[in-house]
XYZ file of C-alpha atoms in Angstrom:
679
model
C -33.870 -37.106 -79.988
C -36.612 -36.512 -82.575
C -39.417 -38.930 -81.760
C -42.797 -39.567 -83.372
C -45.519 -41.075 -81.207
C -48.050 -43.292 -83.011
C -51.440 -43.711 -81.326
C -54.127 -46.023 -82.768
C -57.586 -45.080 -81.461
C -61.072 -46.513 -81.843
C -63.900 -44.663 -80.040
C -61.322 -43.646 -77.441
C -61.531 -39.852 -77.631
C -61.603 -39.223 -73.847
C -58.621 -41.499 -73.068
C -56.853 -40.093 -76.125
C -57.125 -36.528 -74.836
C -55.861 -37.680 -71.430
C -52.853 -39.332 -73.100
C -52.134 -36.178 -75.097
C -52.196 -34.095 -71.914
C -49.571 -36.396 -70.388
C -47.435 -36.100 -73.508
C -47.726 -32.328 -73.227
C -46.648 -32.356 -69.578
C -43.631 -34.603 -70.218
C -42.560 -32.773 -73.422
C -40.936 -35.715 -75.202
C -42.747 -35.917 -78.577
C -41.587 -34.123 -81.719
C -44.574 -35.309 -83.721
C -47.770 -37.251 -83.000
C -49.645 -39.394 -85.515
C -53.119 -40.507 -84.492
C -54.660 -43.307 -86.556
C -58.442 -43.305 -86.153
C -59.529 -46.923 -86.616
C -63.066 -46.262 -87.884
C -64.343 -44.444 -84.781
C -68.022 -43.494 -84.797
C -68.200 -40.536 -84.745
C -64.839 -39.815 -86.284
C -62.198 -38.268 -84.019
C -62.167 -34.479 -84.403
C -58.843 -32.797 -85.153
C -59.561 -29.374 -83.627
C -59.111 -30.278 -79.894
C -55.928 -32.303 -80.468
C -53.216 -29.577 -80.747
C -54.307 -27.891 -77.522
C -54.464 -31.204 -75.661
C -51.005 -32.198 -76.926
C -49.439 -28.755 -76.466
C -48.065 -28.893 -80.014
C -48.676 -26.685 -83.041
C -51.181 -28.175 -85.502
C -48.512 -28.948 -88.104
C -46.844 -31.377 -85.652
C -49.959 -33.508 -85.304
C -51.251 -35.803 -88.032
C -54.704 -37.362 -87.898
C -55.266 -40.331 -90.214
C -58.458 -42.341 -90.577
C -59.530 -45.809 -91.634
C -63.147 -45.633 -92.770
C -64.006 -48.955 -91.126
C -62.480 -50.628 -88.044
C -59.600 -52.861 -89.141
C -57.813 -53.217 -85.824
C -54.921 -51.522 -84.045
C -52.364 -53.391 -86.160
C -53.662 -51.943 -89.406
C -53.880 -48.480 -87.786
C -50.247 -48.670 -86.619
C -49.095 -49.803 -90.059
C -50.929 -46.894 -91.686
C -49.331 -44.389 -89.316
C -45.859 -45.910 -89.735
C -45.922 -44.960 -93.418
C -46.081 -41.275 -92.412
C -43.231 -41.178 -89.859
C -40.512 -38.682 -90.781
C -38.411 -38.739 -87.584
C -35.501 -41.086 -86.914
C -37.245 -42.807 -83.996
C -40.793 -43.915 -83.277
C -42.774 -45.032 -80.231
C -46.175 -46.744 -80.273
C -48.602 -45.837 -77.486
C -52.162 -47.050 -76.942
C -54.825 -44.451 -76.227
C -55.651 -45.882 -72.796
C -52.029 -46.152 -71.592
C -49.957 -43.394 -70.023
C -46.313 -42.331 -70.375
C -44.473 -41.843 -67.082
C -41.821 -39.389 -65.958
C -38.985 -41.869 -66.653
C -39.730 -41.764 -70.387
C -38.118 -38.359 -71.085
C -35.108 -39.473 -69.013
C -34.866 -42.594 -71.153
C -34.800 -40.466 -74.304
C -31.918 -38.471 -72.832
C -30.128 -41.752 -72.038
C -30.491 -42.734 -75.701
C -29.034 -39.534 -77.142
C -26.123 -40.330 -79.489
C -26.632 -44.092 -79.058
C -26.934 -46.311 -82.125
C -29.583 -49.007 -81.786
C -32.318 -50.774 -83.699
C -34.675 -50.700 -80.750
C -34.598 -50.149 -77.006
C -36.909 -52.182 -74.784
C -37.862 -50.624 -71.442
C -39.866 -51.648 -68.384
C -43.442 -50.673 -67.625
C -46.029 -50.690 -64.838
C -48.996 -53.017 -65.270
C -52.231 -51.818 -63.637
C -52.957 -55.386 -62.494
C -50.065 -55.062 -60.034
C -51.724 -52.139 -58.244
C -54.223 -54.102 -56.120
C -51.324 -56.254 -54.883
C -49.380 -53.181 -53.792
C -46.598 -53.760 -56.328
C -45.107 -51.312 -58.793
C -43.778 -52.551 -62.091
C -44.276 -55.438 -64.468
C -46.186 -58.664 -63.945
C -44.078 -61.286 -62.119
C -43.505 -63.431 -65.215
C -42.060 -60.500 -67.175
C -40.018 -59.330 -64.198
C -38.536 -62.814 -63.858
C -37.456 -62.774 -67.503
C -35.771 -59.377 -67.020
C -33.919 -60.775 -64.015
C -32.881 -63.864 -65.942
C -31.579 -61.606 -68.712
C -29.451 -59.732 -66.160
C -30.495 -56.338 -67.541
C -32.103 -54.854 -64.416
C -28.991 -53.139 -63.102
C -28.368 -49.631 -64.416
C -30.646 -47.443 -66.463
C -29.366 -48.584 -69.867
C -27.468 -51.656 -71.015
C -26.551 -53.498 -74.196
C -28.529 -56.693 -74.723
C -26.386 -59.747 -75.376
C -27.736 -62.653 -77.474
C -28.296 -64.649 -74.267
C -30.205 -61.759 -72.674
C -32.260 -61.275 -75.852
C -33.354 -64.921 -75.649
C -34.979 -64.076 -72.303
C -36.379 -60.630 -73.122
C -38.028 -61.848 -76.317
C -40.302 -64.039 -74.177
C -41.770 -61.066 -72.294
C -45.347 -60.024 -73.097
C -45.488 -58.967 -76.745
C -46.366 -55.310 -76.306
C -45.744 -52.659 -78.988
C -45.426 -49.700 -76.597
C -42.469 -50.825 -74.443
C -39.915 -50.234 -77.190
C -38.421 -47.198 -78.918
C -37.646 -48.122 -82.522
C -35.275 -46.741 -85.089
C -37.725 -45.994 -87.883
C -35.299 -47.090 -90.584
C -34.882 -50.484 -88.898
C -38.591 -51.234 -89.190
C -38.682 -49.996 -92.788
C -35.536 -51.831 -93.921
C -36.829 -55.196 -92.716
C -40.491 -54.648 -93.538
C -41.455 -55.190 -89.908
C -45.130 -54.484 -89.355
C -48.024 -55.465 -87.145
C -50.259 -58.297 -88.275
C -53.540 -56.776 -89.452
C -55.809 -58.827 -87.213
C -58.099 -57.883 -84.304
C -55.983 -59.288 -81.443
C -52.375 -60.462 -81.127
C -51.400 -58.011 -83.876
C -48.227 -57.135 -81.931
C -46.775 -60.686 -81.847
C -45.251 -60.306 -85.297
C -43.882 -56.811 -84.561
C -42.301 -58.005 -81.316
C -40.671 -61.220 -82.508
C -39.495 -60.049 -85.929
C -37.845 -57.100 -84.179
C -35.792 -59.497 -82.043
C -35.070 -61.751 -85.028
C -33.683 -58.948 -87.187
C -32.086 -56.477 -84.768
C -28.310 -56.193 -84.629
C -28.175 -53.761 -81.702
C -30.714 -53.948 -78.871
C -30.633 -51.807 -75.747
C -32.563 -52.392 -72.522
C -33.514 -49.848 -69.878
C -34.809 -50.555 -66.392
C -36.644 -47.230 -66.408
C -40.422 -47.661 -66.098
C -41.572 -45.600 -69.060
C -45.267 -46.419 -69.511
C -48.232 -47.479 -67.392
C -50.246 -50.202 -69.110
C -53.904 -50.192 -68.129
C -55.851 -53.461 -68.290
C -59.577 -52.899 -67.781
C -61.822 -55.577 -66.268
C -64.704 -57.039 -68.246
C -65.042 -57.799 -71.946
C -64.725 -54.309 -73.373
C -60.990 -54.294 -74.106
C -59.040 -56.437 -76.545
C -57.120 -58.076 -73.710
C -60.322 -59.662 -72.398
C -62.006 -60.897 -75.589
C -62.670 -64.640 -75.841
C -64.464 -64.876 -79.209
C -63.449 -66.073 -82.699
C -60.890 -63.269 -83.042
C -58.639 -65.352 -80.762
C -58.241 -67.911 -83.557
C -56.400 -65.230 -85.553
C -53.372 -65.765 -83.316
C -52.232 -68.566 -85.632
C -51.832 -66.045 -88.477
C -49.326 -64.049 -86.441
C -47.542 -67.133 -85.049
C -47.203 -68.700 -88.484
C -45.563 -65.573 -89.923
C -42.895 -65.558 -87.231
C -42.469 -69.317 -87.545
C -42.015 -68.998 -91.318
C -39.173 -66.504 -90.834
C -37.499 -68.757 -88.282
C -37.723 -71.799 -90.568
C -36.516 -69.839 -93.613
C -33.127 -69.359 -91.964
C -32.244 -73.020 -92.352
C -30.338 -73.862 -89.195
C -32.000 -73.795 -85.798
C -32.031 -70.182 -84.577
C -31.183 -69.194 -80.998
C -34.711 -67.763 -80.871
C -36.417 -71.032 -81.905
C -36.779 -72.589 -78.454
C -37.792 -69.247 -76.836
C -40.390 -68.564 -79.536
C -42.029 -71.982 -79.486
C -41.871 -72.072 -75.664
C -43.580 -68.666 -75.647
C -46.137 -69.989 -78.130
C -46.833 -72.953 -75.863
C -47.628 -70.637 -72.966
C -49.660 -68.218 -75.080
C -51.852 -70.952 -76.565
C -52.320 -72.497 -73.137
C -53.489 -69.124 -71.848
C -55.930 -68.616 -74.742
C -57.263 -72.145 -74.346
C -58.035 -71.473 -70.685
C -60.698 -68.844 -71.454
C -61.728 -69.049 -75.126
C -65.461 -69.660 -75.586
C -66.410 -73.352 -75.138
C -67.956 -73.594 -78.612
C -64.645 -72.478 -80.157
C -62.421 -74.946 -78.305
C -62.620 -77.828 -80.831
C -61.450 -75.548 -83.664
C -58.817 -73.986 -81.419
C -57.491 -77.464 -80.515
C -57.423 -78.497 -84.161
C -55.414 -75.441 -85.198
C -53.059 -75.773 -82.209
C -52.325 -79.417 -83.086
C -51.756 -78.508 -86.729
C -49.391 -75.693 -85.746
C -47.231 -77.872 -83.510
C -47.197 -80.749 -85.996
C -46.453 -78.661 -89.082
C -44.565 -75.591 -87.871
C -42.345 -76.622 -84.963
C -38.997 -78.205 -85.906
C -38.742 -81.807 -84.609
C -35.848 -81.129 -82.160
C -37.778 -78.251 -80.598
C -40.970 -80.302 -80.517
C -39.049 -83.009 -78.658
C -37.716 -80.436 -76.211
C -41.215 -79.104 -75.523
C -42.589 -82.607 -75.005
C -39.776 -83.377 -72.570
C -39.208 -80.130 -70.656
C -42.535 -78.304 -71.025
C -44.927 -81.224 -71.107
C -47.424 -79.572 -68.749
C -47.621 -76.326 -70.697
C -47.691 -78.238 -73.989
C -50.637 -80.298 -72.785
C -52.433 -77.107 -71.758
C -51.738 -75.584 -75.174
C -53.252 -78.590 -76.885
C -56.094 -78.782 -74.322
C -55.241 -82.442 -73.563
C -56.472 -83.306 -77.062
C -53.412 -84.947 -78.530
C -51.883 -88.182 -77.189
C -48.305 -88.022 -76.014
C -45.830 -88.938 -78.750
C -44.961 -92.631 -78.754
C -41.274 -91.926 -78.989
C -39.633 -88.625 -78.202
C -36.002 -88.045 -79.234
C -33.786 -87.003 -76.337
C -32.755 -83.401 -76.972
C -30.600 -83.162 -73.833
C -26.955 -84.277 -74.053
C -26.427 -87.796 -72.824
C -25.283 -88.287 -69.242
C -23.025 -91.220 -68.551
C -24.146 -93.958 -66.191
C -23.313 -93.187 -62.591
C -22.374 -95.056 -59.426
C -25.072 -95.797 -56.810
C -25.884 -93.377 -53.988
C -25.389 -90.341 -56.193
C -26.497 -86.912 -54.966
C -26.537 -83.323 -56.172
C -26.499 -80.622 -53.498
C -27.625 -77.128 -54.445
C -26.434 -74.669 -51.812
C -28.467 -71.513 -52.530
C -27.459 -69.151 -49.692
C -29.336 -67.055 -48.487
C -27.348 -63.891 -49.170
C -25.309 -62.644 -46.197
C -25.490 -66.111 -44.610
C -21.950 -67.384 -45.024
C -22.135 -68.429 -48.685
C -18.663 -67.123 -49.501
C -17.176 -69.113 -46.612
C -18.662 -72.334 -47.988
C -17.591 -71.558 -51.548
C -14.005 -70.699 -50.681
C -13.618 -73.834 -48.598
C -15.161 -76.117 -51.236
C -12.900 -74.634 -53.908
C -9.671 -74.743 -51.866
C -10.295 -78.239 -50.472
C -11.537 -79.657 -53.769
C -8.739 -82.200 -54.226
C -9.085 -83.527 -50.678
C -12.858 -83.785 -51.011
C -12.594 -85.867 -54.185
C -11.091 -88.658 -52.104
C -14.407 -88.692 -50.237
C -16.422 -88.803 -53.459
C -17.474 -85.120 -53.457
C -16.962 -82.873 -56.498
C -17.227 -79.076 -56.446
C -17.175 -78.725 -60.248
C -14.994 -76.237 -62.041
C -17.415 -76.466 -64.971
C -19.753 -73.457 -64.953
C -18.014 -71.985 -61.905
C -16.328 -68.607 -61.560
C -12.575 -69.022 -61.936
C -11.735 -66.471 -59.235
C -13.443 -64.090 -56.827
C -16.206 -65.858 -54.929
C -15.605 -69.088 -56.897
C -19.296 -69.842 -56.976
C -21.486 -71.237 -59.764
C -22.829 -67.873 -60.892
C -22.229 -68.694 -64.599
C -24.591 -71.664 -64.162
C -27.094 -69.573 -62.187
C -27.212 -67.000 -65.011
C -27.845 -69.535 -67.801
C -31.142 -69.505 -69.707
C -33.108 -72.726 -69.315
C -32.405 -73.918 -72.856
C -28.671 -74.129 -72.068
C -29.007 -76.000 -68.770
C -29.015 -79.522 -70.311
C -25.571 -79.038 -71.849
C -24.238 -77.464 -68.642
C -25.458 -80.432 -66.587
C -23.810 -82.816 -69.030
C -20.514 -80.941 -68.538
C -20.858 -80.959 -64.746
C -21.713 -84.656 -64.415
C -18.936 -85.609 -66.839
C -16.409 -83.803 -64.640
C -17.728 -85.494 -61.496
C -17.673 -88.968 -63.018
C -14.205 -88.451 -64.482
C -13.084 -87.815 -60.895
C -15.043 -90.855 -59.668
C -17.325 -88.726 -57.482
C -20.892 -89.699 -56.680
C -21.811 -86.404 -54.995
C -21.849 -82.981 -56.630
C -22.049 -79.624 -54.810
C -23.195 -76.503 -56.663
C -23.253 -73.212 -54.755
C -24.502 -69.732 -55.615
C -26.583 -67.336 -53.536
C -27.994 -65.747 -56.717
C -30.443 -68.669 -56.809
C -32.018 -67.314 -53.596
C -31.156 -63.641 -54.171
C -33.316 -63.451 -57.310
C -35.776 -66.277 -56.539
C -38.316 -66.951 -57.967
C -36.887 -64.986 -60.903
C -33.634 -66.981 -60.927
C -33.254 -70.219 -62.878
C -33.370 -72.379 -59.724
C -36.748 -73.895 -60.620
C -35.663 -74.592 -64.175
C -32.410 -76.121 -62.907
C -34.275 -78.369 -60.488
C -36.626 -79.530 -63.260
C -33.692 -80.138 -65.597
C -31.936 -82.202 -62.917
C -35.031 -84.330 -62.361
C -35.518 -84.828 -66.101
C -31.927 -85.349 -67.171
C -30.566 -87.130 -64.077
C -33.495 -89.198 -62.790
C -31.203 -91.499 -60.812
C -29.618 -88.687 -58.794
C -31.002 -87.513 -55.460
C -31.376 -83.708 -55.389
C -31.029 -81.727 -52.158
C -31.395 -77.945 -51.756
C -29.699 -76.411 -48.714
C -30.626 -72.901 -47.549
C -29.094 -71.235 -44.482
C -30.963 -68.445 -42.666
C -29.860 -65.927 -40.062
C -31.237 -64.036 -37.068
C -33.382 -61.261 -38.609
C -31.910 -58.283 -36.731
C -28.412 -58.961 -38.082
C -29.696 -60.181 -41.446
C -31.559 -56.952 -42.219
C -28.606 -54.681 -41.416
C -26.121 -56.882 -43.276
C -28.353 -57.000 -46.366
C -28.653 -53.212 -46.436
C -24.889 -52.820 -46.052
C -24.439 -55.166 -49.028
C -27.027 -53.201 -51.003
C -25.120 -49.959 -50.381
C -21.871 -51.567 -51.529
C -23.005 -53.479 -54.602
C -26.779 -54.022 -54.729
C -28.944 -56.971 -53.659
C -32.306 -58.665 -54.333
C -32.652 -57.125 -57.811
C -33.806 -53.812 -56.304
C -32.990 -51.048 -58.802
C -30.333 -48.794 -57.292
C -31.024 -46.162 -59.950
C -34.636 -45.801 -58.792
C -33.847 -46.280 -55.101
C -31.410 -43.367 -54.910
C -33.330 -41.161 -57.346
C -36.591 -41.308 -55.417
C -36.192 -39.630 -52.037
C -33.668 -40.037 -49.239
C -32.248 -43.552 -48.756
C -32.854 -45.509 -45.580
C -32.957 -49.065 -44.349
C -36.722 -48.705 -43.921
C -37.070 -47.718 -47.577
C -34.938 -50.725 -48.555
C -37.205 -53.022 -46.540
C -40.291 -51.515 -48.201
C -38.806 -52.097 -51.667
C -38.103 -55.728 -50.824
C -41.590 -56.345 -49.455
C -43.184 -54.698 -52.499
C -41.301 -57.031 -54.829
C -41.483 -60.286 -52.815
C -44.730 -59.949 -50.871
C -43.278 -60.635 -47.411
C -40.886 -58.754 -45.075
C -37.163 -59.284 -45.541
C -36.917 -60.083 -41.823
C -39.481 -62.893 -42.009
C -37.590 -66.179 -41.971
C -40.941 -67.899 -42.305
C -41.602 -65.841 -45.448
C -38.367 -67.162 -46.963
C -39.189 -70.684 -45.854
C -42.686 -70.576 -47.318
C -41.396 -69.109 -50.579
C -39.082 -72.083 -51.025
C -41.523 -74.675 -49.648
C -44.128 -73.551 -52.182
C -41.875 -74.668 -55.022
C -39.913 -77.689 -53.758
C -40.944 -80.969 -52.089
C -40.172 -81.250 -48.368
C -37.799 -84.176 -48.920
C -35.690 -81.985 -51.243
C -35.525 -78.768 -49.253
C -33.241 -78.497 -46.212
C -33.704 -75.290 -44.185
C -30.973 -74.649 -41.620
C -29.953 -71.968 -39.152
C -26.587 -70.250 -39.419
C -26.569 -69.407 -35.684
C -23.934 -71.416 -33.709
C -26.295 -72.217 -30.804
C -28.653 -73.960 -33.261
C -25.987 -76.262 -34.702
C -24.484 -79.510 -33.472
C -21.206 -78.580 -35.171
C -19.059 -75.592 -34.125
C -20.200 -73.355 -36.967
C -22.086 -73.191 -40.240
C -19.175 -74.404 -42.418
C -18.649 -77.467 -40.228
C -22.411 -78.079 -40.363
C -22.383 -78.026 -44.155
C -19.401 -80.395 -44.329
C -21.162 -82.800 -41.968
C -24.137 -82.960 -44.366
C -21.751 -84.272 -47.021
C -19.825 -86.624 -44.698
C -16.696 -84.553 -45.278
C -13.932 -83.963 -42.726
C -14.663 -80.964 -40.547
C -12.565 -77.909 -41.467
C -10.059 -76.419 -39.070
C -11.683 -72.953 -39.271
C -13.913 -70.760 -41.361
C -10.978 -69.013 -43.065
C -10.818 -65.411 -44.138
C -13.923 -63.282 -44.401
C -15.085 -60.789 -47.004
C -13.721 -57.274 -46.804
C -15.655 -55.437 -44.108
C -16.514 -51.757 -44.202
C -16.904 -49.546 -41.180
C -20.244 -47.919 -40.501
C -18.648 -44.568 -41.328
C -17.452 -45.807 -44.726
C -20.874 -47.259 -45.509
C -22.440 -43.915 -44.653
C -20.042 -42.208 -47.083
C -20.895 -44.669 -49.863
C -24.611 -44.245 -49.211
C -24.432 -40.445 -49.252
C -22.394 -40.261 -52.472
C -25.027 -42.357 -54.255
C -27.590 -39.671 -53.488
C -25.383 -37.109 -55.246
C -24.734 -38.770 -58.585
C -25.911 -41.491 -60.950
C -24.964 -45.127 -60.507
C -22.485 -45.229 -63.397
C -20.565 -42.315 -61.891
C -20.741 -43.908 -58.455
C -19.193 -47.112 -59.807
C -16.363 -45.047 -61.265
C -15.791 -43.141 -58.009
C -16.134 -46.128 -55.692
C -12.458 -47.280 -55.717
C -11.282 -43.824 -54.685
C -14.020 -43.569 -52.069
C -12.797 -46.800 -50.494
C -9.213 -45.581 -50.341
C -9.897 -42.154 -48.853
C -11.678 -41.276 -45.610
C -13.717 -38.101 -45.788
C -15.401 -38.023 -42.369
C -13.492 -36.419 -39.499
C -12.577 -37.998 -36.204
C -12.531 -41.536 -34.923
C -15.585 -43.751 -35.122
C -16.777 -45.280 -31.862
C -18.006 -48.856 -31.866
C -21.363 -48.004 -30.294
C -22.278 -45.301 -32.772
C -25.185 -46.341 -35.020
C -26.070 -44.747 -38.362
C -29.398 -43.107 -38.963
C -30.075 -45.065 -42.145
C -27.607 -47.947 -41.842
C -29.240 -49.661 -38.867
C -32.754 -50.499 -37.819
C -34.574 -48.145 -35.500
C -36.913 -48.888 -32.640
C -40.024 -49.275 -34.834
C -38.369 -51.761 -37.175
C -36.840 -53.658 -34.254
C -40.287 -53.947 -32.682
C -41.713 -55.248 -35.979
C -38.948 -57.858 -36.178
C -39.626 -58.915 -32.600
C -43.328 -59.392 -33.334
C -42.457 -61.343 -36.495
C -40.106 -63.664 -34.616
C -42.627 -64.354 -31.867
C -45.319 -65.238 -34.400
C -43.051 -67.547 -36.431
C -41.128 -69.532 -33.823
C -43.327 -72.640 -33.675
C -43.758 -73.046 -37.434
C -40.058 -72.485 -38.091
C -39.202 -75.277 -35.653
C -41.543 -77.656 -37.503
C -39.912 -76.948 -40.865
C -36.206 -76.509 -40.047
C -33.752 -79.383 -39.900
C -31.760 -77.587 -37.167
C -32.773 -75.955 -33.919
C -34.056 -72.373 -34.230
C -33.410 -70.838 -30.795
C -30.603 -68.613 -32.106
C -32.574 -67.872 -35.245
C -35.502 -66.708 -33.096
C -33.519 -64.952 -30.386
C -35.046 -61.619 -29.338
C -32.439 -58.854 -29.249
C -32.561 -55.435 -27.634
C -29.997 -53.517 -29.696
C -26.440 -52.438 -29.036
C -25.362 -50.113 -26.244
C -27.383 -48.275 -23.625
C -29.495 -46.578 -26.288
C -30.874 -49.839 -27.627
C -32.099 -49.266 -31.168
C -31.722 -45.460 -30.937
C -29.662 -44.047 -33.796
C -27.278 -41.145 -34.289
C -25.881 -39.419 -37.367
C -22.574 -40.760 -38.664
C -21.840 -37.805 -40.968
C -22.074 -34.192 -39.922
C -22.505 -31.127 -42.150
C -18.761 -30.764 -42.753
C -18.405 -34.436 -43.695
C -21.170 -34.049 -46.268
C -19.615 -30.854 -47.616
C -16.324 -32.685 -48.222
C -18.125 -35.496 -50.028
C -20.056 -33.035 -52.200
C -16.808 -31.291 -53.108
C -15.211 -34.631 -53.999
C -18.125 -35.608 -56.247
C -18.294 -32.146 -57.853
C -14.628 -32.405 -58.827
C -15.143 -35.748 -60.531
C -18.668 -35.877 -61.955
C -21.774 -33.674 -62.406
C -23.844 -33.414 -59.252
C -27.478 -34.322 -59.023
C -29.601 -32.040 -56.901
C -28.109 -32.279 -53.402
C -30.319 -33.895 -50.770
């Protein structure tokens, strides 16, 4: 792929040379255009070719005689691009090793632009790698985290467009920008808002990659654009108005209207929180004028109803609430008394499928008891959970809730059960919070309950890793996990803790995560362990919460894999990419490659916890027991049971695959797909 890199620079010669050295090391640029935005002294051309590792004719240095901002510098450079694709980079940011791999992924693909992930330097002090939590949540909601490259559906685009409006996390088709006249706004700050949003508004084909291609550096203090709080912040309305004008020119309400004005609400609230005090009256005046004159009335009503807190922050509490706000949400019919909505959110590997299968199969019988497990926004087969609802963007939740309540009332049910472990699997990046808020807003007369089942940590950790090997879990990128060193359960636990901030085996961590977002009268935390329950098992416990007849048994379980088979699946993923693994997986499940019989006591080196992890779990349990008991609505003795491991060896582990087993698996993969470097 022929790619031009555009770099605006203003008095940034040292960071610029560092960036050029990184470009040289990664060898991904065909041409570099540097736009000097009135630096004093002017940037010298002579050192640039050596720093970039490119011949002089493949570097262009342009100059604006006076500083006009990065937007104007990018626009100037864009006029000189001769390659098919272009990437904007800032002088103080750095490309990472995934960027050349992304370019190889994009070879022979047709697209208007490809958005990719990045690392934000503000995450470093927190020990996290990747984007800020708000952006990461939007990627999860879009469902584009799995696999290195994916097509972006309209629904996914409505989430991704609300990510931070950066110019350097996208690879553009140059002709796309030229054909639609897409440029940066030539203002000091927020010049990339117009570039970002008009790209989403006009693109026909968008790709998304979960590769982390760039490190974005945010410096402390007032020196960088990100930190300025002066009059240049008022220029944001120029950029917002240009995007708003394009949205309104299309006549009918665009799918991007609610996302854009919701984004605007958050952005203006953020600016208002730190803009200089003497500028706040003018900022409030312009914010009020923007919302009154630019935002379509239905969207304004939606913001006043569903984003009232953020809207108030955007307007700095200056404008009175509207006297009458039209109801944007679909009407919900009047309901019988004593009505409840139960959200069963898992956790993963805690019997969710058992509950879902029973609720689906016994649906007709349960209706006689006033309980509806809606077919609306539920998977028609498979797990028969409400994953379609759990994947919805927030703007579509009101209509979905209208459909669900209509079905329940048609069946004369006053209690609704919705079940999907994705709500906990991806929380807080799932739409659970938005769903809860929509329920409270749209169904004020209904009592909402959230039920979460938790499991003894020793079993929970091993079961979660087995699920991750089979199909992924907790939004942890399998592409990165298997590409970066040997896999292990310890590595899986580290990835989880990096992304969530607490250990996977901390039941108190899960409890606190949920308790931080939901009132205590709404949240019901329960143990899955039989000795903690009054009823015979978890399914009977759940039915008792709903005053339903107790089931005769838990029914069939999910397909279970032997430890040996899991070891085979794990090893094959170290040999090839995830797309190839998905293609090979059915054959892997049908054929056994390892020799000899597997004994029940044999434990896998990476599939099970070792002594160190077991000791950490034990310490965690002992420190949590008292607080868990205070917050759980069941007993917790089984949940907090200390275990010593299986067999005489305790938590000691042994290899499940020997050298010959691995050789057979390598031969199988080599016959069907190109090998990665063997591990």
